[in-house]
XYZ file of C-alpha atoms in Angstrom:
98
model
C -0.060 -0.092 0.030
C 1.101 3.320 -0.636
C 2.212 6.085 2.015
C -1.028 8.098 2.519
C -3.573 5.252 1.791
C -5.938 3.299 3.552
C -8.493 0.645 3.404
C -11.221 2.111 5.800
C -13.905 3.429 3.731
C -14.488 6.386 6.825
C -10.956 7.755 5.285
C -12.679 8.593 1.934
C -13.754 12.148 1.272
C -16.912 13.063 -0.400
C -16.210 14.172 -4.080
C -13.252 11.715 -4.390
C -13.246 9.710 -7.340
C -13.947 6.102 -7.498
C -12.285 3.708 -9.885
C -12.836 -0.108 -10.499
C -9.463 -2.646 -10.505
C -8.774 -1.598 -14.228
C -8.367 2.115 -13.099
C -11.701 3.091 -15.252
C -13.699 5.634 -13.273
C -17.120 4.530 -11.968
C -18.133 7.644 -10.223
C -17.584 9.992 -7.175
C -17.932 9.056 -3.322
C -21.391 10.565 -2.253
C -21.288 9.669 1.527
C -19.197 7.914 3.584
C -19.819 6.031 6.782
C -17.659 4.294 8.962
C -17.983 0.336 10.324
C -20.451 -0.080 13.153
C -22.676 3.143 11.910
C -26.374 3.168 12.808
C -27.092 4.967 9.381
C -28.905 2.690 7.481
C -27.998 2.740 3.923
C -31.192 2.731 0.999
C -30.955 -0.915 -0.133
C -32.436 -4.257 0.889
C -32.511 -5.395 4.437
C -29.375 -7.776 5.106
C -27.252 -5.808 2.458
C -27.957 -2.851 4.484
C -27.045 -4.510 7.812
C -23.800 -5.699 6.516
C -22.920 -2.215 4.759
C -23.566 -0.610 8.634
C -21.082 -3.265 9.710
C -18.190 -3.181 7.604
C -18.687 0.551 6.622
C -19.273 2.127 3.312
C -19.315 4.562 0.576
C -21.949 5.581 -1.702
C -21.064 6.219 -5.199
C -22.666 8.508 -7.152
C -22.383 6.557 -10.438
C -21.529 7.161 -13.875
C -22.285 5.228 -17.353
C -23.008 1.686 -16.400
C -23.598 2.694 -12.540
C -26.145 5.523 -13.503
C -27.902 4.479 -10.284
C -26.284 5.245 -7.119
C -24.357 2.040 -5.458
C -22.699 1.239 -2.151
C -19.194 -0.224 -1.724
C -18.885 -2.010 1.352
C -15.521 -1.772 3.416
C -14.437 -5.260 2.154
C -14.871 -4.079 -1.709
C -12.323 -1.157 -1.219
C -8.698 -2.164 -2.027
C -7.431 1.572 -1.411
C -8.436 5.177 -0.370
C -5.925 7.682 -0.971
C -6.703 11.674 -0.990
C -7.063 11.768 -4.817
C -9.029 8.395 -5.413
C -10.888 5.351 -3.846
C -9.870 2.274 -5.644
C -12.191 -0.646 -5.505
C -11.198 -4.311 -5.483
C -14.414 -5.916 -7.163
C -15.915 -5.207 -10.545
C -18.658 -2.330 -10.648
C -21.375 -4.914 -11.137
C -20.595 -6.467 -7.705
C -21.571 -3.106 -5.601
C -24.822 -3.025 -4.168
C -27.778 -1.009 -5.787
C -29.120 1.845 -3.990
C -32.990 1.655 -3.640
C -33.789 4.792 -5.285
């Protein structure tokens, strides 16, 4: 891991660019919650509780991800001041209900 990077979703900043494992931009961070949060994401029961337990970021999607999606803490490879790198393909992220 590069100096200044983390794997914790809580270290991401709103507005940070999000890229998939190939480096392709999939959107920008629109919300950040740390592990153990009481803030329930707008997704189905079961997934929401998983996200709350691992921490998560909400991604304002572009292109394929025209709807917002959530990345759980275990789906994030690295967080730096400039970019959040995912460890999974965008179609493995959790879709927001609205």
